[in-house]
mmCIF file of C-alpha atoms in Angstrom:
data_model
loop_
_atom_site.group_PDB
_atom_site.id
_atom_site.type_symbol
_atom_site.label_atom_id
_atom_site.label_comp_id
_atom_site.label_asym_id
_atom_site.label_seq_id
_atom_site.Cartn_x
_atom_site.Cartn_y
_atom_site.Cartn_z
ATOM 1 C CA UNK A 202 72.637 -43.352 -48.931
ATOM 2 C CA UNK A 203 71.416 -44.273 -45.116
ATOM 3 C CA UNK A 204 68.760 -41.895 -45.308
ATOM 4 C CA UNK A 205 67.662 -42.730 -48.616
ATOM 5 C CA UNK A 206 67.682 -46.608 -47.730
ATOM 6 C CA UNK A 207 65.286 -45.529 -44.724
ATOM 7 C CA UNK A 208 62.953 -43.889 -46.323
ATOM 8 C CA UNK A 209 62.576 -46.803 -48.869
ATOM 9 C CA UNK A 210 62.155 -49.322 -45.690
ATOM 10 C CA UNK A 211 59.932 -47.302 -43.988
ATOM 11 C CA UNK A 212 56.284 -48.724 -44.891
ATOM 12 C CA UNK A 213 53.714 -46.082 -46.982
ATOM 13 C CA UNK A 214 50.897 -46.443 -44.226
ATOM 14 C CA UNK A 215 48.886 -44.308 -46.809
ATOM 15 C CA UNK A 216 49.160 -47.095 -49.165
ATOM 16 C CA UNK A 217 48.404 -50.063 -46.695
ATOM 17 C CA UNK A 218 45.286 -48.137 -45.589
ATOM 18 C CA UNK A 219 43.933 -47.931 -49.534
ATOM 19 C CA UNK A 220 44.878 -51.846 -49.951
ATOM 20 C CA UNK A 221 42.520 -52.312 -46.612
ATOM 21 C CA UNK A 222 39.604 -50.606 -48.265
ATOM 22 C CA UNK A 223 39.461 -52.671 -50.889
ATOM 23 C CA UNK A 224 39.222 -55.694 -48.615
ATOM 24 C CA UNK A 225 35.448 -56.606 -49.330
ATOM 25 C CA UNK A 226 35.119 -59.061 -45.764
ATOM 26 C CA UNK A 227 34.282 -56.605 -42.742
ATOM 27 C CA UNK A 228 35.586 -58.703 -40.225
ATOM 28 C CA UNK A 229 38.918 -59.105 -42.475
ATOM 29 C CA UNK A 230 38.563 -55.106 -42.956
ATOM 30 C CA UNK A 231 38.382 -54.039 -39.504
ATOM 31 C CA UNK A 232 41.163 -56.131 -38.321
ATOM 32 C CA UNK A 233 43.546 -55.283 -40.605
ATOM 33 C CA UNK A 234 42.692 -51.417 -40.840
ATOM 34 C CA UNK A 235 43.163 -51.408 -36.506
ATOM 35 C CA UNK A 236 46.913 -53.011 -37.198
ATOM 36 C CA UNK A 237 47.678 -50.307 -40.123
ATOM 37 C CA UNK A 238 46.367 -47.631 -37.433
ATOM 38 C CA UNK A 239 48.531 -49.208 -34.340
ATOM 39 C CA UNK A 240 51.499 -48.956 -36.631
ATOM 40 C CA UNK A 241 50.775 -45.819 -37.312
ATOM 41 C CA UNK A 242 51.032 -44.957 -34.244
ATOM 42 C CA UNK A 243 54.008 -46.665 -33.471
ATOM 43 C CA UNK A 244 55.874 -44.520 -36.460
ATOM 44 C CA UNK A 245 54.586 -41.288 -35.281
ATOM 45 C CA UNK A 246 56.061 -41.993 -31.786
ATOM 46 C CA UNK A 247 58.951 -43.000 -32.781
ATOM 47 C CA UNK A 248 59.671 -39.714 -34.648
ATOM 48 C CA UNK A 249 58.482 -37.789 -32.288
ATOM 49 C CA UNK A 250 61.045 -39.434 -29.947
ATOM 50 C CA UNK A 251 63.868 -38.706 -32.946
ATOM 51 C CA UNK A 252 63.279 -35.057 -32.758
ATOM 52 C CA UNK A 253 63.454 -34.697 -29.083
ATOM 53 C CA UNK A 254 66.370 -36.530 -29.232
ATOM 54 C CA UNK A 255 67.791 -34.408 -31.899
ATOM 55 C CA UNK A 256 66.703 -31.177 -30.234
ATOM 56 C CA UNK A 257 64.376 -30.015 -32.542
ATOM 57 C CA UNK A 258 61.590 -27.842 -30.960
ATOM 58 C CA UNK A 259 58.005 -28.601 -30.997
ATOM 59 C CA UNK A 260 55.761 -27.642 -33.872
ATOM 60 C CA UNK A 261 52.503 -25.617 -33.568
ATOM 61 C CA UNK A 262 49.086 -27.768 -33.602
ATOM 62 C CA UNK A 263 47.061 -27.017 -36.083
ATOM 63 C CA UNK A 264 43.937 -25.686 -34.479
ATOM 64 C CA UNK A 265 41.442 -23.256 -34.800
ATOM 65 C CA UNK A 266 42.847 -20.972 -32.514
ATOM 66 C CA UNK A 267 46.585 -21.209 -34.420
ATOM 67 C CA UNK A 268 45.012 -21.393 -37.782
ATOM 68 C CA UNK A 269 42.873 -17.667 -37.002
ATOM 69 C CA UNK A 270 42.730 -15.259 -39.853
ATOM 70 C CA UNK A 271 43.998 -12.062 -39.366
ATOM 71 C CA UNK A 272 42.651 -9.632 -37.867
ATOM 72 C CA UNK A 273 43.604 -5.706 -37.657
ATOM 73 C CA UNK A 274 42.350 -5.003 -34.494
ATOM 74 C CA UNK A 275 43.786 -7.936 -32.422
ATOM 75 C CA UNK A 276 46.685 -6.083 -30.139
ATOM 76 C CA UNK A 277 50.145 -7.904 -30.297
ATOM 77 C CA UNK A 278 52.879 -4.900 -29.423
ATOM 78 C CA UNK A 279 53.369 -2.803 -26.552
ATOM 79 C CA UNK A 280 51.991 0.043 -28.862
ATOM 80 C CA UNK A 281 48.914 -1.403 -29.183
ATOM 81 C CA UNK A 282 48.555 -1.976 -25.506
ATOM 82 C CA UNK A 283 49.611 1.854 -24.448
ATOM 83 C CA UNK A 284 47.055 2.902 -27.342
ATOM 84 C CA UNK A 285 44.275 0.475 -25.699
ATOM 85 C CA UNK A 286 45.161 1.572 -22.315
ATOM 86 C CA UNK A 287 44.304 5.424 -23.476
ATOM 87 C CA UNK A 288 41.044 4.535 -25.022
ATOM 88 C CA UNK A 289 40.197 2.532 -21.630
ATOM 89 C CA UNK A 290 40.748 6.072 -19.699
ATOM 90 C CA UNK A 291 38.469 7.754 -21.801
ATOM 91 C CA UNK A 292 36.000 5.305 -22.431
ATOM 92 C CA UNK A 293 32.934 5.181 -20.502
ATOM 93 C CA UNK A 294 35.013 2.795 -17.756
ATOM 94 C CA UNK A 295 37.316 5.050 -17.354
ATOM 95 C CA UNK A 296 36.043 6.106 -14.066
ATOM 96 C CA UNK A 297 35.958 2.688 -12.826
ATOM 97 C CA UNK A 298 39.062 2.172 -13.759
ATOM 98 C CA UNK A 299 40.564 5.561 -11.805
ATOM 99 C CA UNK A 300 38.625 3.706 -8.441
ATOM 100 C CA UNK A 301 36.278 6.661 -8.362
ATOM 101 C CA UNK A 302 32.993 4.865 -7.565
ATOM 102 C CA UNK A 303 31.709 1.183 -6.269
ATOM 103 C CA UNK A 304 30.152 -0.427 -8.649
ATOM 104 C CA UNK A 305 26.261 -0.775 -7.541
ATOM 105 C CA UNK A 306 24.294 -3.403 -9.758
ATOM 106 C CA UNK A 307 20.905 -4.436 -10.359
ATOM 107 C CA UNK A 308 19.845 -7.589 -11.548
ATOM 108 C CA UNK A 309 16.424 -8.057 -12.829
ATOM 109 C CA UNK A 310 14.555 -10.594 -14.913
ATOM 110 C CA UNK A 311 11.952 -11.333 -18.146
ATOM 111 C CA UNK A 312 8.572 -10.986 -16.796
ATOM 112 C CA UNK A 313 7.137 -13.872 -14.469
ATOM 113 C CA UNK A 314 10.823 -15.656 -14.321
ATOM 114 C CA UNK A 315 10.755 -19.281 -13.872
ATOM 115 C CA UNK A 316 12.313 -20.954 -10.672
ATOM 116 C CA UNK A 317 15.741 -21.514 -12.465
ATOM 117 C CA UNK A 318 15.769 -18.190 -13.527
ATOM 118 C CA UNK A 319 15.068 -16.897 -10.301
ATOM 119 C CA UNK A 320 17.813 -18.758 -8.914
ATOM 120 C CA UNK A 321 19.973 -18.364 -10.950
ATOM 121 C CA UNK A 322 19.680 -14.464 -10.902
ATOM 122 C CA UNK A 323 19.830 -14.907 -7.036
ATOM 123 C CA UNK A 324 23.267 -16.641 -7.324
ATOM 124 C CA UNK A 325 24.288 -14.295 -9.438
ATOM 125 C CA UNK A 326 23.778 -11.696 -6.752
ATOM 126 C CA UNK A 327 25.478 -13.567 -4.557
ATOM 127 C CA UNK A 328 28.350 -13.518 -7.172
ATOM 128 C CA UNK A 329 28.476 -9.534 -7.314
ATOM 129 C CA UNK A 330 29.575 -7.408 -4.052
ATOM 130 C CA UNK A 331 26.766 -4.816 -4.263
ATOM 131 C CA UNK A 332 24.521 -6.345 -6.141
ATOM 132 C CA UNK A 333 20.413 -6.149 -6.026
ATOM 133 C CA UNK A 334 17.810 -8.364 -7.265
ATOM 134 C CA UNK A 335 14.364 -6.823 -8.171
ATOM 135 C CA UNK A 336 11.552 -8.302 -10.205
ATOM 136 C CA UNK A 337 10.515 -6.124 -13.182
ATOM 137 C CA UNK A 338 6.791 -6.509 -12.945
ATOM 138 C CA UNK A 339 6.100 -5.759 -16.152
ATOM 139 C CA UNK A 340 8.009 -2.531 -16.350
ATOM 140 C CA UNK A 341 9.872 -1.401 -19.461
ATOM 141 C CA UNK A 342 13.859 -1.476 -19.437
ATOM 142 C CA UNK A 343 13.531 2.182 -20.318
ATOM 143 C CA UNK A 344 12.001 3.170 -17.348
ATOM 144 C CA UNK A 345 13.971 1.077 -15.175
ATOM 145 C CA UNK A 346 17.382 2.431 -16.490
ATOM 146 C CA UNK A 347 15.847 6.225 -15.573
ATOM 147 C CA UNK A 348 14.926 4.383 -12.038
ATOM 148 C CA UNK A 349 18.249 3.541 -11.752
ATOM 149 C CA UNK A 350 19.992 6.462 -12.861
ATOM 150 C CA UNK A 351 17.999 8.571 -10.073
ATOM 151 C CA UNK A 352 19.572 5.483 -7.522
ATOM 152 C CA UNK A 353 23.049 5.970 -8.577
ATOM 153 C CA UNK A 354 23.199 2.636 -9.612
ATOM 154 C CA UNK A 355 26.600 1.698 -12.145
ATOM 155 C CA UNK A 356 25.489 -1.322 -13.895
ATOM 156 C CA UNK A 357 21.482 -3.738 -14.992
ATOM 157 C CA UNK A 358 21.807 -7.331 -15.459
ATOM 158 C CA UNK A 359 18.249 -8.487 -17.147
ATOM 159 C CA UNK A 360 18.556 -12.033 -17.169
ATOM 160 C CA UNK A 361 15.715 -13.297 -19.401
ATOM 161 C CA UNK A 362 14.422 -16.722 -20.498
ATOM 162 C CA UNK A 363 12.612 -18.672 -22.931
ATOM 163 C CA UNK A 364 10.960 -22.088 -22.426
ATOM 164 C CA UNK A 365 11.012 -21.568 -18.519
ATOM 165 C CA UNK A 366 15.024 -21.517 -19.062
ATOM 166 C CA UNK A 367 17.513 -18.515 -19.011
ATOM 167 C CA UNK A 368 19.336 -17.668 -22.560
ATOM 168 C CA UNK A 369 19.671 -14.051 -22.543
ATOM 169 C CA UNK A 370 21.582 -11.932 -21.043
ATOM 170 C CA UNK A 371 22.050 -7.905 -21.120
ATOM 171 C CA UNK A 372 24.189 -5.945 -19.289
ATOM 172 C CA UNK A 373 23.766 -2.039 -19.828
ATOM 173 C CA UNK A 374 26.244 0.271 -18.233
ATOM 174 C CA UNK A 375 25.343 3.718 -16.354
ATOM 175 C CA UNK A 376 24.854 6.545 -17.283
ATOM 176 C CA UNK A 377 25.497 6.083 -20.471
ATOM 177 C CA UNK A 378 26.517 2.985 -22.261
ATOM 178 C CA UNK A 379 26.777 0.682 -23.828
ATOM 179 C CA UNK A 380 24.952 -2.308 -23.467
ATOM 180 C CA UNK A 381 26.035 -5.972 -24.225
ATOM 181 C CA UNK A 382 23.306 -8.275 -24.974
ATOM 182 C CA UNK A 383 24.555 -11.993 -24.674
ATOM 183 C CA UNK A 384 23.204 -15.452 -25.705
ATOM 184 C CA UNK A 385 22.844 -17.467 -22.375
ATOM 185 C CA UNK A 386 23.325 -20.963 -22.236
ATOM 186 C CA UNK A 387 24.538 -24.501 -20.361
ATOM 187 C CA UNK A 388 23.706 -22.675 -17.181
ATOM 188 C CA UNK A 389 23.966 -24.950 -14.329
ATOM 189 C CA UNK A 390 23.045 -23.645 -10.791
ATOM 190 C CA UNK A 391 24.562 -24.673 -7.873
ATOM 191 C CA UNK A 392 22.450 -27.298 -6.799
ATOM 192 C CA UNK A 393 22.623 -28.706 -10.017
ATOM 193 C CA UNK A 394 26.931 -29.475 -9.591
ATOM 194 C CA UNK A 395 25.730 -30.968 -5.964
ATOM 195 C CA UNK A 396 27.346 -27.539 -4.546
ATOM 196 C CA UNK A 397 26.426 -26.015 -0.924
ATOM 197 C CA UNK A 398 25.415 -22.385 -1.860
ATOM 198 C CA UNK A 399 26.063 -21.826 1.491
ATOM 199 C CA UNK A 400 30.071 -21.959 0.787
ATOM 200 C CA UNK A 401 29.889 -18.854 -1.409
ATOM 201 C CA UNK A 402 31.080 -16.439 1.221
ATOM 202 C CA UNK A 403 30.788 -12.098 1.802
ATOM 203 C CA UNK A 404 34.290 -11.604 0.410
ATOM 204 C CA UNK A 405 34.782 -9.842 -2.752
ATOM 205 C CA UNK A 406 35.998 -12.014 -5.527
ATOM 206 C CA UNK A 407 39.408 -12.042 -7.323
ATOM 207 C CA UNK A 408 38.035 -10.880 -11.377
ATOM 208 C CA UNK A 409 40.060 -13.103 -14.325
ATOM 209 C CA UNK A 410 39.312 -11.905 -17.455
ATOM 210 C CA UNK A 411 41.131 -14.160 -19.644
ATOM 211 C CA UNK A 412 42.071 -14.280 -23.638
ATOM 212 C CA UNK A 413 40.104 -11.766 -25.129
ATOM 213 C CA UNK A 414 42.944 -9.781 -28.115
ATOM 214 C CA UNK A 415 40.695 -7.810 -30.058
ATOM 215 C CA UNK A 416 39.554 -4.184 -29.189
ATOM 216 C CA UNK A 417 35.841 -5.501 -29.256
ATOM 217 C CA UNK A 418 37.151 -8.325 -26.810
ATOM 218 C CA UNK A 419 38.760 -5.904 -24.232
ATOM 219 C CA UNK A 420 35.539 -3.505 -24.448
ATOM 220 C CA UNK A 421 33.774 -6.743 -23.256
ATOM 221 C CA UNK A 422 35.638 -7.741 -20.877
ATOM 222 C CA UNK A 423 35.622 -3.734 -19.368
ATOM 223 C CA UNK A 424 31.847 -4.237 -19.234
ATOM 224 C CA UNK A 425 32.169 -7.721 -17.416
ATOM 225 C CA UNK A 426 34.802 -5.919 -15.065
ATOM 226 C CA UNK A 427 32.962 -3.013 -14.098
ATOM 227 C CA UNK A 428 30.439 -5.244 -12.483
ATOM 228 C CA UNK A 429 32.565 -6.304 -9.783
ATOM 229 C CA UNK A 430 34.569 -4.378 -7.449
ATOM 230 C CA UNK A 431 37.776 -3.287 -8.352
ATOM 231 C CA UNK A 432 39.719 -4.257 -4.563
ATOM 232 C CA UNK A 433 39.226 -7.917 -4.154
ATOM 233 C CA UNK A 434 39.178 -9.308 -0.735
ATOM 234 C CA UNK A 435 41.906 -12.254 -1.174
ATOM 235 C CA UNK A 436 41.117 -13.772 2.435
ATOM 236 C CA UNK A 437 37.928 -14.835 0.805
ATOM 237 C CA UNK A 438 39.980 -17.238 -1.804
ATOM 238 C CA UNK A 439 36.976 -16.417 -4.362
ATOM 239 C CA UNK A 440 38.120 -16.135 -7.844
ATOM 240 C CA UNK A 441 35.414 -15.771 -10.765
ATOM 241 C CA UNK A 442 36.631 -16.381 -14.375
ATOM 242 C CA UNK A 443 36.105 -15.170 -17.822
ATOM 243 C CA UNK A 444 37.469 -17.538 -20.311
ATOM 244 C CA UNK A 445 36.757 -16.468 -24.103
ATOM 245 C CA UNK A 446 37.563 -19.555 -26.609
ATOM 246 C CA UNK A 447 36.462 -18.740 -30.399
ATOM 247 C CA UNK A 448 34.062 -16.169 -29.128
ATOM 248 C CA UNK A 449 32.535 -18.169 -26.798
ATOM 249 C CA UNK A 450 32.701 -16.629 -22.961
ATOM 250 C CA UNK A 451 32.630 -19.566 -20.034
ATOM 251 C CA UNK A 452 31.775 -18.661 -16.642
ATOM 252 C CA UNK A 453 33.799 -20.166 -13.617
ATOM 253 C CA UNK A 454 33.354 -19.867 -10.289
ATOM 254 C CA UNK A 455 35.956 -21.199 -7.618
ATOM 255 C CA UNK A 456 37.634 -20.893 -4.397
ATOM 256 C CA UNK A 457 41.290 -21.963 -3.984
ATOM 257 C CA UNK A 458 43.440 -23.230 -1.352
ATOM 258 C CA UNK A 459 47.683 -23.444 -1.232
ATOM 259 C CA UNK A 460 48.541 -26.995 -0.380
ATOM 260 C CA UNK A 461 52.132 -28.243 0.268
ATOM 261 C CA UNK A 462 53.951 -25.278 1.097
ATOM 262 C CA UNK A 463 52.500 -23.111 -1.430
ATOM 263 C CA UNK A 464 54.004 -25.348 -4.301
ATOM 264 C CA UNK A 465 50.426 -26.683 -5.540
ATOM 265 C CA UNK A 466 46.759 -25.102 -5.590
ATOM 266 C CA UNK A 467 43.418 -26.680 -5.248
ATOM 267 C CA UNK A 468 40.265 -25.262 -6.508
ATOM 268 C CA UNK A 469 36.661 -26.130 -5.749
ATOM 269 C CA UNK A 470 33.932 -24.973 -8.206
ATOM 270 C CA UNK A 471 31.304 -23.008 -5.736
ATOM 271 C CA UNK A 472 28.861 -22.755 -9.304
ATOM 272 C CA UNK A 473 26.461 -21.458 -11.106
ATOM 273 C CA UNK A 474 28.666 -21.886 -14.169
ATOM 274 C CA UNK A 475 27.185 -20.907 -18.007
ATOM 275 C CA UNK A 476 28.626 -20.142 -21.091
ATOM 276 C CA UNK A 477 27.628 -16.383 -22.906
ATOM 277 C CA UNK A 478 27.738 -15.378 -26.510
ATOM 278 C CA UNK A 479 27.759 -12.103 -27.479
ATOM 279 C CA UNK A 480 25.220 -10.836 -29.909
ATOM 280 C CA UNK A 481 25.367 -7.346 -30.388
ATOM 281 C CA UNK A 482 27.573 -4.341 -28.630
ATOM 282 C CA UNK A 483 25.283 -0.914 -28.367
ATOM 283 C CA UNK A 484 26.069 2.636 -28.042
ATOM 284 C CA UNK A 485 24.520 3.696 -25.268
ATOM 285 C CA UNK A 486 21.262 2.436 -23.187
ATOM 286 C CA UNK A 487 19.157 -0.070 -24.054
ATOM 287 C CA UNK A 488 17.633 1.162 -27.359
ATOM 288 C CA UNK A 489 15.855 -1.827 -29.502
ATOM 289 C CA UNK A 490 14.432 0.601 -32.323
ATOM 290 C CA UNK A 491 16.872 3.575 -32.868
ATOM 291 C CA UNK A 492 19.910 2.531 -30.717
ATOM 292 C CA UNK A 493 23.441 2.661 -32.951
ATOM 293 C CA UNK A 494 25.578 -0.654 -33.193
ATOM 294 C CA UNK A 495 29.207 -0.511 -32.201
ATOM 295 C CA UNK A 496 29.003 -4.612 -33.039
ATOM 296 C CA UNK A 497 26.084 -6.810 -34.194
ATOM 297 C CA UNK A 498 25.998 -10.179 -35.114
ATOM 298 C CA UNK A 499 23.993 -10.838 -38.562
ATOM 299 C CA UNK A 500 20.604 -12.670 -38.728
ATOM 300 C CA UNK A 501 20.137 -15.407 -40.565
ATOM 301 C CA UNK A 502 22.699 -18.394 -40.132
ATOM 302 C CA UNK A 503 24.723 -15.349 -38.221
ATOM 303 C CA UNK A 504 26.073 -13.508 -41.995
ATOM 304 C CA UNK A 505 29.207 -12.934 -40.130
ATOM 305 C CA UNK A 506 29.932 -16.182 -39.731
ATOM 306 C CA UNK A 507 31.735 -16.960 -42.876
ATOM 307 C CA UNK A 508 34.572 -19.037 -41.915
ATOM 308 C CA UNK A 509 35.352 -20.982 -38.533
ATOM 309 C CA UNK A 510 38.606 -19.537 -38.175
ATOM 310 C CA UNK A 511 37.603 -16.148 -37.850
ATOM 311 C CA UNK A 512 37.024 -14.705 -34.276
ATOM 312 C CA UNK A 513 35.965 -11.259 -33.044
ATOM 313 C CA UNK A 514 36.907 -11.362 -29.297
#
């Protein structure tokens, strides 16, 4: 009888909120809609405060991320990961993964870069132990990969532009594949976050790669991996990050410091920082007429994209 006798005091906020709409004043309207809303508040609190009391664990948020639709190649057991960790070995990272090379990388640009773009592809090497920047001068990616396959060179970055600002990005893979090519965008160079580029030191960077489930996701994040070397120097306190959040990839750069005994960690963003998007995944070199698709992202109003819940990283 308690319970039922609450339920019937407790006020239908629902209700109240209709009633307001029908309030034809404004001024009358606002006010009273803001004291349906602060009790509205007030109830949700106090339930929330009920079930903590009552030990009752925490629901999952509805969000995109909990709300995903399935998908068969995401990897949840420790099956999956032993299978994964097979097809790593005997993918074309494999060797980098077995430590039998350094990673050597060129980055190179769109023809006639802008000054962003050339700075920002100059931070980038900066980024990368081992890395090379070289304008193209009107050479074709074709006969730069051969170029760079007689240099034993592991990995190209072209960074390329539109409208005097970078938004591409492809990374191709030596000797043989595959190549990423990657919307570019909210790139901000160091300057631009009132950073010293001088503070980026020699040391080789700690590599997070960081919530990417499917197999497409961890192929991705092999290619972003290889590009770095695979023994971080941790006196350098360097870490770079690859965040993926519904398919989108954001770029961190920071270096840490343990404060208070070790108990706490500060971090300093060093920059650029950017946000990538991949487009398509490629079998292969660079190809643009014959080259087979492992992953490509539809044309128009991207086909793929048929729901907002589903996510292929």
């Amino acid at each position: 009888m308690g319970s039922s006798n609450e339920n019937e005091d407790k006020p239908d906020i629902s209700e109240k909120i209709q009633h307001v709409r029908k309030i034809r004043n404004k001024h009358l309207r606002m006010i009273e809609f803001k004291k349906q809303l602060k009790l509205k508040k007030k109830i949700k609190k106090e339930e929330r405060k009920k079930r903590r009391q009552q030990g009752i664990p925490k629901g999952v948020p509805k969000t995109l991320e909990t709300l995903r639709e399935p998908d068969q190649t995401v990897i949840k057991c420790e099956e999956d990961k032993e299978e994964l960790q097979i097809d790593v070995t005997n993918s074309e990272f494999g060797s980098y993964f077995a430590k039998s090379y350094e990673p050597k990388v060129l980055i190179t640009y769109s023809n006639n870069p802008s000054k962003k773009t050339w700075s920002f592809g100059r931070e980038l090497c900066r980024i990368i132990p081992n890395a090379f920047g070289k304008l193209r001068k009107h050479i074709p990616i074709k006969k730069v990969i051969e170029s760079c396959k007689r240099e034993e060179f592991t990995d190209i970055v072209v960074v390329n532009e539109n409208m005097k600002m970078p938004n591409g990005l492809l990374v191709i893979h030596l000797p043989d594949g595959p190549t990423a090519n990657f919307r570019l965008s909210n790139v901000k160079i160091t300057p631009e976050l009132k950073r010293d580029y001088k503070e980026i030191s020699t040391f080789r960077p700690e590599v997070i790669l960081n919530n990417f489930t499917t197999r497409l996701g961890n192929t991705v994040a092999s290619m972003l991996a290889a590009l770095f070397h695979y023994d971080p120097q941790f006196k350098g306190r360097r870490a770079v990050t690859f965040h993926n959040q519904r398919d989108y990839i954001f770029f961190r750069h920071h270096r840490y410091e343990f404060k208070a005994n070790g108990t706490k960690v500060g971090l300093r963003e060093l920059g650029p920082r950017f946000t990538l998007k991949l487009r398509s995944l490629q079998h292969g070199t660079f190809d643009s007429k014959t080259g087979e698709y492992e992953w490509i992202i539809s044309g128009r109003r991207h086909e793929m994209e048929t729901s907002r819940r589903r996510f292929f990283l």
